[in-house]
């Protein structure tokens, strides 16, 4: 959907418009407010959570385009520039050499070879045609400024000759740092810049950024490695990765687009290739949209989830952070972040792809709508898993291991209300959702609706948390629901739900690893599952549950067939022990506490060791299981007192 955001001349005001959903209770990500942190206001334009129903292709067609340059060249007709220590010479026109400064003054193709030990290559032309600078075994180092700088041109292509190795390194301190349009990267351009070829390029940004363009920046092909003191690769208007292999190590942001004066600019799009990013701040960040349509992306931000304690108001490293929309539509995405793994100040959408996340805070956070429509979302460690005003799963496979709530529907403008909040909803219409939570499995300040798919909630072993915690109604009209938990604060679907349910509570906890069955009065096996932790309460709903019928909870026997979060395809209750009976459609247990506020909780401790990517333990079906032991919360008080608030809980009465 094309945005109708008002164009404002003040960067702070426009940034406030783009960063929809920012309020005093939810601090905007630092990456999206760089240009206006000192003067941003609280005025925002509302984002419709329904607009999360989008795709990468739709966002590109409606809002974004980028420069498309000719990335082919004919070396036979090119001017060859030979770099030689502190000087150079050219075999054709369009090149001026002044000591160690080589200036290209006309459109055309120029092949650079050799070594410039202390100098600079500059592109400065008023021609309308493209300039192509081919690096063919070129090494350029400057002790005073950027190594390769475009000061004036219509568009420039930096070509990497096949099989060649090339290096660019700038000064640690620039002599021209205060000049107008002063460079701030080892490879710097004021014009549209495209990098392409079958060679390699090593860029070292000793002063600030590695590669930067004040217009579009496109990586079309080639192998590019960037090390930078601040940002790794920055395209102000757009940063697009079409193909190639990109490796970034940055003290600041890894990949960045920060134009804040146009709602169709300031975006990052990864369409293909590989991008391996290690950053001190955000891995990939954009003022407007971050779009991942293909390829393979890996981002480790702020040292990863294990460094959650290092997050501050001034430094909150996120994996991918968007000011307007974050859309994943394909490829492979691996994120390990000290703060949120995926964060959008507007909507967040996953339509396809293989997404693996570890986070020191939220795994996937949207200020407005969060939609999973397809693909695989696997969260190995986080505080809260999926969080948004409206959280919807219509397809795909979602697995979350959370030290607090696995799914949280909350309004960032409301702090832990006692009543249901209009417009806040968690909805599952299809796909599979497997939740392992030390807090609530699904927590909503509004409603919870399940109309399709399979939902398995491996809830907390101890109260006051529960498998469900909703301020509004929990309605089930289709699909399969299995929710287990401690039982003290157990909530069931509404009695008026179109699809019936049964809630069974055992007097004693059923140990982790037990085979459990839900059995009809006539002995028909309705469901079989294996417990991931100690449980007392079981809520089950499917088309096989008949209202007002009696069901038994049987422990023992055997389980067989495919496992979805411990819910097995078949089983045999022979030899089992009856632990509880209940009538379908009758609510039991507590009514739950008030819905949790955004954020909060205790940071997770991902597994450590030789494997750099945290892996959750698995059950027999290969689905992740939550960490046991020290990772769990202390026991709640047993004397009836209100349990103490966890660090980071917002508001009073929050069950987070």
XYZ file of C-alpha atoms in Angstrom:
656
model
C 0.000 0.000 0.000
C 1.398 3.362 -0.983
C 2.057 5.600 1.961
C 0.298 8.925 2.287
C 2.721 10.336 4.804
C 2.991 14.106 4.680
C 6.339 15.383 3.426
C 7.789 17.763 5.998
C 10.835 19.924 5.692
C 12.014 19.400 9.251
C 13.853 16.090 9.576
C 12.714 15.657 13.185
C 9.085 16.139 12.290
C 9.241 13.774 9.329
C 11.064 11.194 11.369
C 8.290 11.388 13.957
C 5.748 10.790 11.172
C 7.654 7.791 9.818
C 8.243 6.254 13.214
C 4.627 5.316 13.775
C 3.709 3.959 17.146
C 6.433 5.662 19.190
C 5.169 6.820 22.581
C 6.576 7.640 25.935
C 6.193 3.983 26.941
C 8.173 2.578 24.028
C 11.491 4.172 23.142
C 12.070 4.437 19.361
C 15.071 2.589 18.067
C 18.196 4.719 17.903
C 18.902 3.689 14.309
C 15.702 5.245 12.995
C 16.129 8.535 14.863
C 19.802 9.368 14.274
C 19.047 12.560 12.373
C 16.598 13.919 14.886
C 17.215 12.557 18.356
C 17.541 15.995 19.908
C 14.340 17.486 18.530
C 11.954 14.657 17.729
C 8.412 15.222 18.929
C 5.750 12.800 20.091
C 3.527 13.492 17.060
C 3.059 10.379 14.954
C 0.909 9.158 12.122
C -1.103 6.088 13.069
C -0.161 2.855 11.345
C -2.973 0.428 10.546
C -2.053 -3.093 11.744
C -4.078 -4.412 8.799
C -1.386 -3.026 6.485
C 0.920 -5.761 7.795
C -0.802 -7.900 5.155
C 1.788 -7.051 2.529
C 4.758 -8.521 0.667
C 8.250 -7.442 -0.273
C 7.119 -7.100 -3.887
C 4.120 -4.958 -2.937
C 6.239 -2.606 -0.832
C 8.801 -2.214 -3.610
C 6.150 -1.570 -6.252
C 4.292 0.970 -4.154
C 7.088 2.835 -2.461
C 10.622 2.118 -3.631
C 12.927 2.039 -6.626
C 16.689 2.205 -7.014
C 19.314 3.085 -9.590
C 19.905 0.470 -12.297
C 23.330 0.948 -13.844
C 25.107 -0.892 -16.624
C 27.482 -3.235 -14.811
C 29.294 -4.504 -17.909
C 32.430 -2.964 -19.360
C 34.853 -3.387 -22.231
C 38.431 -3.339 -20.991
C 39.713 -2.910 -24.556
C 38.178 0.542 -24.850
C 38.933 1.628 -21.299
C 41.582 4.049 -20.082
C 44.155 2.249 -17.952
C 45.398 4.047 -14.845
C 48.525 2.570 -13.313
C 48.995 3.382 -9.616
C 52.641 3.604 -8.624
C 53.475 4.352 -4.995
C 52.689 8.036 -4.436
C 51.791 8.850 -8.031
C 50.108 7.378 -11.117
C 49.932 7.644 -14.888
C 47.140 7.088 -17.435
C 47.238 5.926 -21.065
C 44.294 8.036 -22.199
C 42.189 11.155 -21.706
C 39.843 12.014 -18.856
C 42.395 11.605 -16.074
C 44.404 14.225 -14.203
C 47.258 13.272 -11.878
C 48.535 15.667 -9.223
C 51.031 13.894 -6.994
C 49.090 11.161 -5.252
C 45.662 12.466 -6.300
C 44.145 10.880 -9.381
C 41.053 12.696 -10.685
C 38.691 11.243 -13.294
C 37.049 14.157 -15.083
C 34.906 12.556 -17.794
C 32.356 9.802 -18.248
C 33.710 6.490 -19.493
C 35.471 3.383 -18.251
C 38.743 3.478 -16.330
C 40.736 0.441 -15.202
C 42.868 0.975 -12.104
C 45.759 -1.326 -11.358
C 48.753 -1.190 -9.024
C 49.265 0.375 -5.590
C 48.802 3.919 -4.321
C 50.539 3.935 -0.936
C 49.390 7.424 0.047
C 46.908 9.074 -2.251
C 43.350 9.214 -3.462
C 41.214 8.539 -6.538
C 38.514 11.158 -7.148
C 35.616 11.122 -9.624
C 34.616 14.694 -10.481
C 32.673 15.206 -13.692
C 29.690 17.204 -14.920
C 28.940 14.638 -17.641
C 25.504 13.023 -17.635
C 26.798 9.617 -18.654
C 27.917 6.860 -16.308
C 31.462 6.580 -14.953
C 32.800 3.051 -14.479
C 35.893 2.590 -12.315
C 37.227 -0.949 -12.626
C 39.544 -2.141 -9.872
C 41.904 -4.775 -11.238
C 44.454 -5.566 -8.554
C 44.266 -2.035 -7.157
C 45.277 -1.008 -3.634
C 44.607 2.566 -2.503
C 45.496 3.985 0.908
C 45.133 7.578 2.074
C 46.626 9.233 5.125
C 44.431 12.346 4.840
C 40.964 11.446 3.493
C 38.912 8.752 1.764
C 40.647 6.384 -0.643
C 38.044 6.537 -3.435
C 35.720 9.530 -3.514
C 32.977 10.602 -5.929
C 32.478 14.339 -5.554
C 30.377 14.882 -8.708
C 28.840 12.473 -11.236
C 25.463 11.296 -12.480
C 26.084 7.684 -11.468
C 29.167 5.579 -10.810
C 29.901 1.871 -11.043
C 32.859 0.415 -9.170
C 33.729 -2.754 -11.050
C 35.724 -5.622 -9.599
C 37.676 -7.320 -12.368
C 37.300 -11.078 -12.507
C 39.667 -12.851 -10.121
C 41.158 -9.601 -8.830
C 41.807 -8.640 -5.204
C 41.475 -4.977 -4.301
C 41.777 -2.862 -1.162
C 40.686 0.598 -0.045
C 41.699 2.184 3.262
C 41.153 5.725 4.491
C 42.804 7.935 7.086
C 41.974 7.753 10.782
C 41.484 11.553 10.752
C 40.321 13.507 7.701
C 41.985 16.788 6.771
C 38.795 17.929 4.972
C 36.300 16.746 7.597
C 34.661 20.184 7.934
C 34.190 20.851 4.226
C 30.768 20.870 2.556
C 29.837 17.349 1.405
C 32.940 16.159 3.205
C 33.598 12.444 2.772
C 33.148 10.171 5.765
C 33.931 6.741 4.347
C 36.832 4.912 2.732
C 34.653 4.561 -0.392
C 32.440 7.646 -0.521
C 30.043 8.942 -3.165
C 27.715 11.914 -3.508
C 26.126 10.162 -6.504
C 24.330 6.860 -7.076
C 26.883 4.093 -6.586
C 26.836 0.469 -7.774
C 29.420 -2.201 -6.962
C 29.614 -5.174 -9.308
C 32.003 -7.733 -10.727
C 33.624 -11.101 -10.181
C 36.519 -9.914 -8.040
C 36.916 -9.015 -4.371
C 37.166 -5.747 -2.481
C 38.407 -5.175 1.068
C 37.369 -1.813 2.525
C 38.696 -0.427 5.800
C 37.005 2.601 7.315
C 39.455 3.900 9.891
C 37.684 7.210 10.555
C 33.948 6.544 10.259
C 32.107 4.431 7.675
C 33.385 1.815 5.281
C 31.253 2.464 2.164
C 28.770 5.338 1.915
C 26.641 6.980 -0.756
C 24.491 10.076 -0.332
C 22.146 8.642 -2.992
C 21.444 4.982 -3.822
C 24.001 2.288 -3.041
C 23.646 -1.075 -4.817
C 25.716 -4.236 -4.450
C 24.991 -6.113 -7.671
C 27.711 -8.767 -7.422
C 31.236 -9.397 -6.233
C 32.831 -10.253 -2.899
C 33.008 -7.268 -0.569
C 34.407 -7.228 2.967
C 34.063 -4.093 5.086
C 35.579 -3.195 8.433
C 34.563 0.175 9.872
C 34.899 2.182 13.051
C 31.296 3.369 12.696
C 28.749 2.207 10.097
C 29.744 -0.516 7.680
C 27.744 0.163 4.500
C 25.394 3.139 4.214
C 23.210 4.210 1.308
C 21.359 7.331 2.369
C 18.470 7.092 -0.105
C 18.565 3.310 -0.524
C 20.805 0.355 0.188
C 20.123 -2.645 -2.055
C 21.891 -6.026 -2.098
C 21.005 -7.863 -5.303
C 23.699 -10.539 -5.233
C 27.293 -11.138 -4.258
C 28.894 -11.845 -0.912
C 29.002 -9.044 1.659
C 30.779 -9.283 5.007
C 30.624 -6.379 7.454
C 32.257 -5.764 10.810
C 31.173 -2.389 12.159
C 31.469 -0.533 15.428
C 28.147 1.196 14.682
C 25.382 -0.039 12.402
C 26.131 -2.755 9.867
C 23.891 -1.929 6.884
C 22.050 1.390 6.959
C 19.798 3.762 5.026
C 18.917 6.989 6.800
C 17.179 9.465 4.461
C 14.405 11.076 6.503
C 12.881 13.584 4.055
C 10.934 11.196 1.791
C 8.751 8.239 2.768
C 9.836 6.339 -0.356
C 13.550 6.604 0.453
C 15.666 5.542 3.403
C 15.145 1.790 2.889
C 17.248 -1.384 2.833
C 16.409 -4.272 0.494
C 18.238 -7.605 0.437
C 17.101 -9.474 -2.669
C 19.818 -12.123 -2.943
C 23.418 -12.998 -2.279
C 24.813 -13.267 1.223
C 25.186 -10.611 3.900
C 27.103 -11.513 7.044
C 26.961 -8.612 9.501
C 28.581 -8.145 12.907
C 27.825 -4.768 14.465
C 28.195 -2.843 17.690
C 24.783 -1.267 17.138
C 21.977 -2.366 14.795
C 22.738 -5.036 12.219
C 20.455 -3.670 9.486
C 18.570 -0.424 9.999
C 16.424 1.883 7.886
C 14.438 5.056 8.445
C 11.535 3.564 6.473
C 11.568 -0.108 5.411
C 13.800 -3.133 5.812
C 12.901 -5.728 3.164
C 14.429 -9.216 2.925
C 13.259 -10.997 -0.190
C 15.921 -13.651 -0.652
C 19.519 -14.596 -0.148
C 21.134 -15.405 3.168
C 21.419 -12.804 5.919
C 23.199 -13.217 9.232
C 23.297 -10.417 11.802
C 24.960 -10.412 15.219
C 24.197 -7.108 16.928
C 25.793 -5.858 20.134
C 27.461 -9.181 20.833
C 24.196 -11.127 20.656
C 21.505 -12.108 23.154
C 24.049 -13.062 25.790
C 24.967 -9.371 26.043
C 21.462 -8.174 26.948
C 22.761 -6.643 30.181
C 24.840 -4.173 28.146
C 21.761 -2.569 26.529
C 21.150 1.051 27.574
C 18.851 3.881 26.541
C 21.663 5.206 24.346
C 22.756 1.885 22.871
C 20.158 -0.810 22.156
C 21.553 -3.017 19.384
C 18.789 -4.626 17.338
C 19.215 -7.185 14.599
C 16.939 -5.658 11.957
C 15.219 -2.349 12.715
C 12.749 -0.470 10.513
C 11.067 2.869 11.035
C 7.977 1.976 8.993
C 7.782 -1.645 7.792
C 9.906 -4.757 8.168
C 9.031 -7.509 5.689
C 10.703 -10.918 5.298
C 9.568 -12.661 2.136
C 12.155 -15.343 1.510
C 15.698 -16.528 1.921
C 17.434 -17.389 5.163
C 17.648 -14.933 8.047
C 19.653 -15.566 11.196
C 19.712 -12.898 13.890
C 21.352 -12.798 17.315
C 20.853 -9.418 19.012
C 21.461 -7.894 22.427
C 18.089 -6.117 22.173
C 15.224 -7.035 19.795
C 16.087 -9.405 16.955
C 13.446 -7.939 14.601
C 11.965 -4.517 15.375
C 9.574 -2.258 13.512
C 8.155 1.066 14.632
C 5.248 0.243 12.304
C 4.325 -3.234 10.986
C 6.335 -6.450 10.799
C 5.540 -9.209 8.300
C 6.935 -12.666 7.523
C 5.478 -14.231 4.372
C 8.179 -16.814 3.651
C 11.743 -17.773 4.405
C 13.721 -19.511 7.130
C 13.958 -17.129 10.105
C 16.047 -18.061 13.156
C 16.209 -15.617 16.035
C 17.880 -15.100 19.411
C 17.246 -11.879 21.317
C 18.162 -10.223 24.573
C 14.657 -8.733 24.593
C 11.862 -9.323 22.045
C 12.413 -11.787 19.228
C 10.042 -9.913 16.896
C 8.484 -6.601 17.946
C 6.067 -4.364 16.036
C 4.488 -1.209 17.390
C 1.426 -1.933 15.209
C 0.730 -5.223 13.409
C 2.850 -8.371 13.420
C 1.851 -10.969 10.828
C 3.326 -14.410 10.132
C 1.838 -15.685 6.886
C 4.314 -18.377 5.896
C 7.841 -19.671 6.211
C 9.510 -20.796 9.426
C 10.097 -18.597 12.462
C 12.240 -20.336 15.061
C 13.095 -18.400 18.225
C 15.814 -20.146 20.238
C 16.027 -17.603 23.077
C 14.317 -14.345 24.029
C 12.544 -12.515 26.830
C 9.300 -12.091 24.894
C 8.723 -13.765 21.557
C 6.237 -12.132 19.184
C 4.929 -8.756 20.338
C 2.627 -6.240 18.681
C -0.685 -4.473 19.031
C -2.175 -7.094 16.724
C -0.292 -10.389 16.424
C -1.605 -12.693 13.699
C -0.449 -16.094 12.446
C -2.172 -17.263 9.267
C 0.376 -19.837 8.112
C 3.911 -21.105 8.434
C 5.607 -22.728 11.409
C 6.350 -20.670 14.526
C 8.354 -21.942 17.499
C 9.248 -19.714 20.449
C 11.347 -20.353 23.562
C 10.835 -17.383 25.923
C 11.924 -16.527 29.441
C 8.774 -14.395 29.734
C 5.698 -14.302 27.461
C 5.975 -16.198 24.190
C 3.328 -14.063 22.427
C 2.235 -10.663 23.680
C -0.590 -8.556 22.262
C -0.287 -5.120 23.811
C -0.899 -1.450 23.143
C 2.333 0.526 23.591
C 0.256 3.515 24.763
C -1.369 1.534 27.574
C 0.410 0.305 30.661
C -0.969 -3.011 31.936
C -4.705 -2.173 31.947
C -7.251 -4.138 33.952
C -9.819 -4.085 31.144
C -9.623 -5.389 27.598
C -8.122 -2.863 25.189
C -10.005 -2.348 21.953
C -7.917 -3.142 18.878
C -5.469 -5.411 20.717
C -5.628 -9.005 19.550
C -3.705 -12.240 19.188
C -5.159 -14.341 16.373
C -4.217 -17.704 14.856
C -6.020 -18.759 11.696
C -3.567 -21.315 10.304
C -0.086 -22.772 10.452
C 1.549 -24.279 13.532
C 2.438 -22.316 16.653
C 4.539 -23.972 19.370
C 5.253 -21.872 22.450
C 7.581 -22.698 25.345
C 7.204 -19.956 27.956
C 8.437 -19.332 31.477
C 5.914 -16.483 31.522
C 2.512 -16.581 29.861
C 2.251 -18.592 26.685
C -0.123 -16.101 25.051
C -0.683 -12.780 26.808
C -3.120 -10.249 25.389
C -4.344 -6.912 26.708
C -7.292 -7.528 24.392
C -8.662 -10.726 22.904
C -7.320 -14.084 21.734
C -8.946 -15.862 18.788
C -8.045 -19.240 17.317
C -9.902 -20.284 14.182
C -7.463 -22.672 12.505
C -4.029 -24.206 12.561
C -2.382 -26.000 15.482
C -1.434 -24.157 18.677
C 0.640 -25.889 21.363
C 1.416 -23.908 24.503
C 4.003 -25.442 26.805
C 3.231 -23.023 29.604
C 4.946 -22.268 32.891
C 5.475 -24.946 35.498
C 4.744 -22.466 38.294
C 2.255 -19.651 38.857
C 1.284 -16.896 38.715
C 1.949 -17.207 34.984
C -0.359 -19.251 32.772
C -0.694 -20.724 29.316
C -3.195 -17.940 28.514
C -3.553 -14.492 30.058
C -6.129 -12.350 28.269
C -8.033 -9.294 29.449
C -10.722 -9.999 26.864
C -12.355 -13.159 25.568
C -10.479 -16.240 24.389
C -12.488 -17.613 21.478
C -11.820 -20.889 19.648
C -13.772 -21.634 16.468
C -11.467 -24.078 14.698
C -8.078 -25.711 14.612
C -6.363 -27.640 17.388
C -5.369 -26.155 20.744
C -3.268 -27.812 23.438
C -2.257 -25.643 26.394
C -0.526 -26.868 29.535
C 0.542 -25.022 32.632
C 0.736 -24.828 36.390
C -2.987 -24.396 36.834
C -3.080 -21.662 39.490
C -4.044 -18.936 37.018
C -5.386 -21.107 34.214
C -7.716 -19.425 31.747
C -9.918 -21.351 29.357
C -11.632 -20.347 26.126
C -14.985 -18.638 26.512
C -17.923 -20.979 27.135
C -19.547 -19.354 24.089
C -16.719 -20.462 21.779
C -18.092 -22.152 18.629
C -15.634 -25.026 19.121
C -15.788 -26.712 22.495
C -12.867 -27.401 24.819
C -12.071 -29.351 27.942
C -10.002 -28.131 30.878
C -8.538 -30.860 33.082
C -6.635 -30.154 36.294
C -4.665 -32.784 38.186
C -4.372 -32.626 41.967
C -0.675 -33.355 41.611
C 1.794 -32.160 39.017
C 2.398 -34.446 36.080
C 6.194 -34.697 35.693
C 8.045 -33.475 32.630
C 8.551 -36.193 30.051
C 5.283 -37.956 30.830
C 2.952 -39.370 28.180
C -0.507 -37.883 28.701
C -3.814 -38.627 26.977
C -7.175 -36.907 26.768
C -9.710 -39.760 26.618
C -13.447 -39.633 25.949
C -15.888 -41.337 28.324
C -16.280 -44.271 25.918
C -12.518 -44.816 25.808
C -11.881 -43.047 22.489
C -8.452 -41.446 22.399
C -8.884 -37.730 21.655
C -5.291 -36.473 22.073
C -1.853 -37.724 23.118
C 1.089 -35.538 24.094
C 4.364 -35.544 25.976
C 4.925 -32.952 28.683
C 7.873 -30.611 28.275
C 7.828 -29.680 31.955
C 5.764 -30.328 35.098
C 2.084 -29.532 34.462
C -1.183 -29.634 36.390
C -3.675 -28.055 34.007
C -4.414 -29.150 30.438
C -6.742 -27.316 28.058
C -7.560 -29.091 24.808
C -9.813 -28.047 21.956
C -10.450 -29.590 18.564
C -13.331 -30.625 16.363
C -13.370 -33.950 18.245
C -14.323 -32.367 21.586
C -18.079 -32.504 22.190
C -19.691 -29.948 24.468
C -21.059 -31.314 27.768
C -19.309 -34.647 27.260
C -17.010 -36.044 29.961
C -13.272 -36.477 29.353
C -10.468 -38.048 31.388
C -6.809 -37.077 31.793
C -4.745 -40.272 31.710
C -0.996 -40.418 32.421
C 1.017 -43.332 31.063
C 0.735 -45.604 28.067
C 2.556 -44.736 24.873
C 2.796 -42.059 22.194
C 3.462 -42.522 18.484
C 3.610 -40.677 15.204
C 4.656 -37.165 14.294
C 5.229 -34.639 17.072
C 4.279 -30.978 16.956
C 5.668 -29.414 20.105
C 5.003 -32.670 21.974
C 1.479 -33.178 20.559
C 1.685 -36.605 18.959
C -0.270 -38.017 16.036
C -1.235 -41.179 17.902
C -0.968 -43.076 21.152
C -2.275 -45.801 23.440
C -3.612 -45.086 26.940
C -3.545 -48.760 27.974
C -2.003 -49.108 31.412
C -2.268 -45.392 32.142
C -3.522 -43.781 35.365
C -6.502 -41.459 35.466
C -5.533 -38.121 37.008
C -8.577 -35.923 36.364
C -12.021 -35.766 34.785
C -13.937 -32.760 33.444
C -16.935 -31.763 31.383
C -16.274 -30.123 27.997
C -17.299 -26.507 27.676
C -16.993 -25.764 31.392
C -14.488 -23.132 32.484
C -12.186 -24.064 35.342
C -9.354 -22.553 37.330
C -8.625 -18.862 37.713
C -9.504 -16.070 35.365
C -5.973 -14.870 34.904
C -4.416 -11.539 35.755
C -4.281 -8.346 33.745
C -2.529 -8.567 30.410
C 1.160 -7.899 30.353
C 2.756 -4.620 29.358
C 5.159 -4.396 26.430
C 8.668 -5.592 27.153
C 9.997 -6.459 30.578
C 11.126 -9.746 31.986
C 14.482 -11.309 32.537
C 16.950 -11.591 29.706
C 17.468 -15.104 28.379
C 20.738 -16.955 28.616
C 21.340 -18.634 25.254
C 23.381 -21.829 25.174
C 27.130 -21.327 24.977
C 29.960 -23.361 23.561
C 31.557 -23.975 20.222
C 28.271 -23.598 18.330
C 27.928 -19.894 17.596
C 24.183 -20.223 16.925
C 22.175 -20.977 20.071
C 20.191 -24.213 19.819
C 17.288 -25.078 22.081
C 17.005 -28.684 23.309
C 14.496 -30.702 21.327
C 11.742 -33.169 22.000
C 11.233 -36.425 20.169
C 9.755 -34.578 17.192
C 12.667 -32.195 16.798
C 10.807 -29.139 18.165
C 12.718 -26.817 20.517
C 12.098 -27.146 24.252
C 12.722 -24.412 26.830
C 15.842 -24.395 28.974
C 15.468 -26.069 32.345
C 17.141 -25.386 35.631
C 18.589 -21.994 36.450
C 16.868 -20.287 33.523
C 13.492 -20.496 35.263
C 12.036 -17.969 37.662
C 12.030 -18.469 41.435
C 8.960 -20.010 42.990
C 6.063 -17.628 43.573
C 5.129 -16.929 47.208
C 2.746 -19.507 48.656
C 1.260 -17.350 51.411
C -1.190 -15.533 49.134
C 0.945 -12.417 48.752
C 1.389 -10.733 45.397
C 4.635 -11.966 43.867
C 7.373 -9.362 43.398
C 7.582 -7.592 40.041
C 10.231 -8.803 37.635
C 12.836 -6.345 36.390
C 11.508 -4.331 33.474
C 7.775 -4.839 34.171
C 5.800 -1.739 33.301
C 2.824 -0.473 35.224
C 1.033 -1.994 38.186
C -0.694 -5.314 38.211
C 1.149 -6.549 35.153
C 1.380 -10.261 34.650
C 3.817 -9.518 31.781
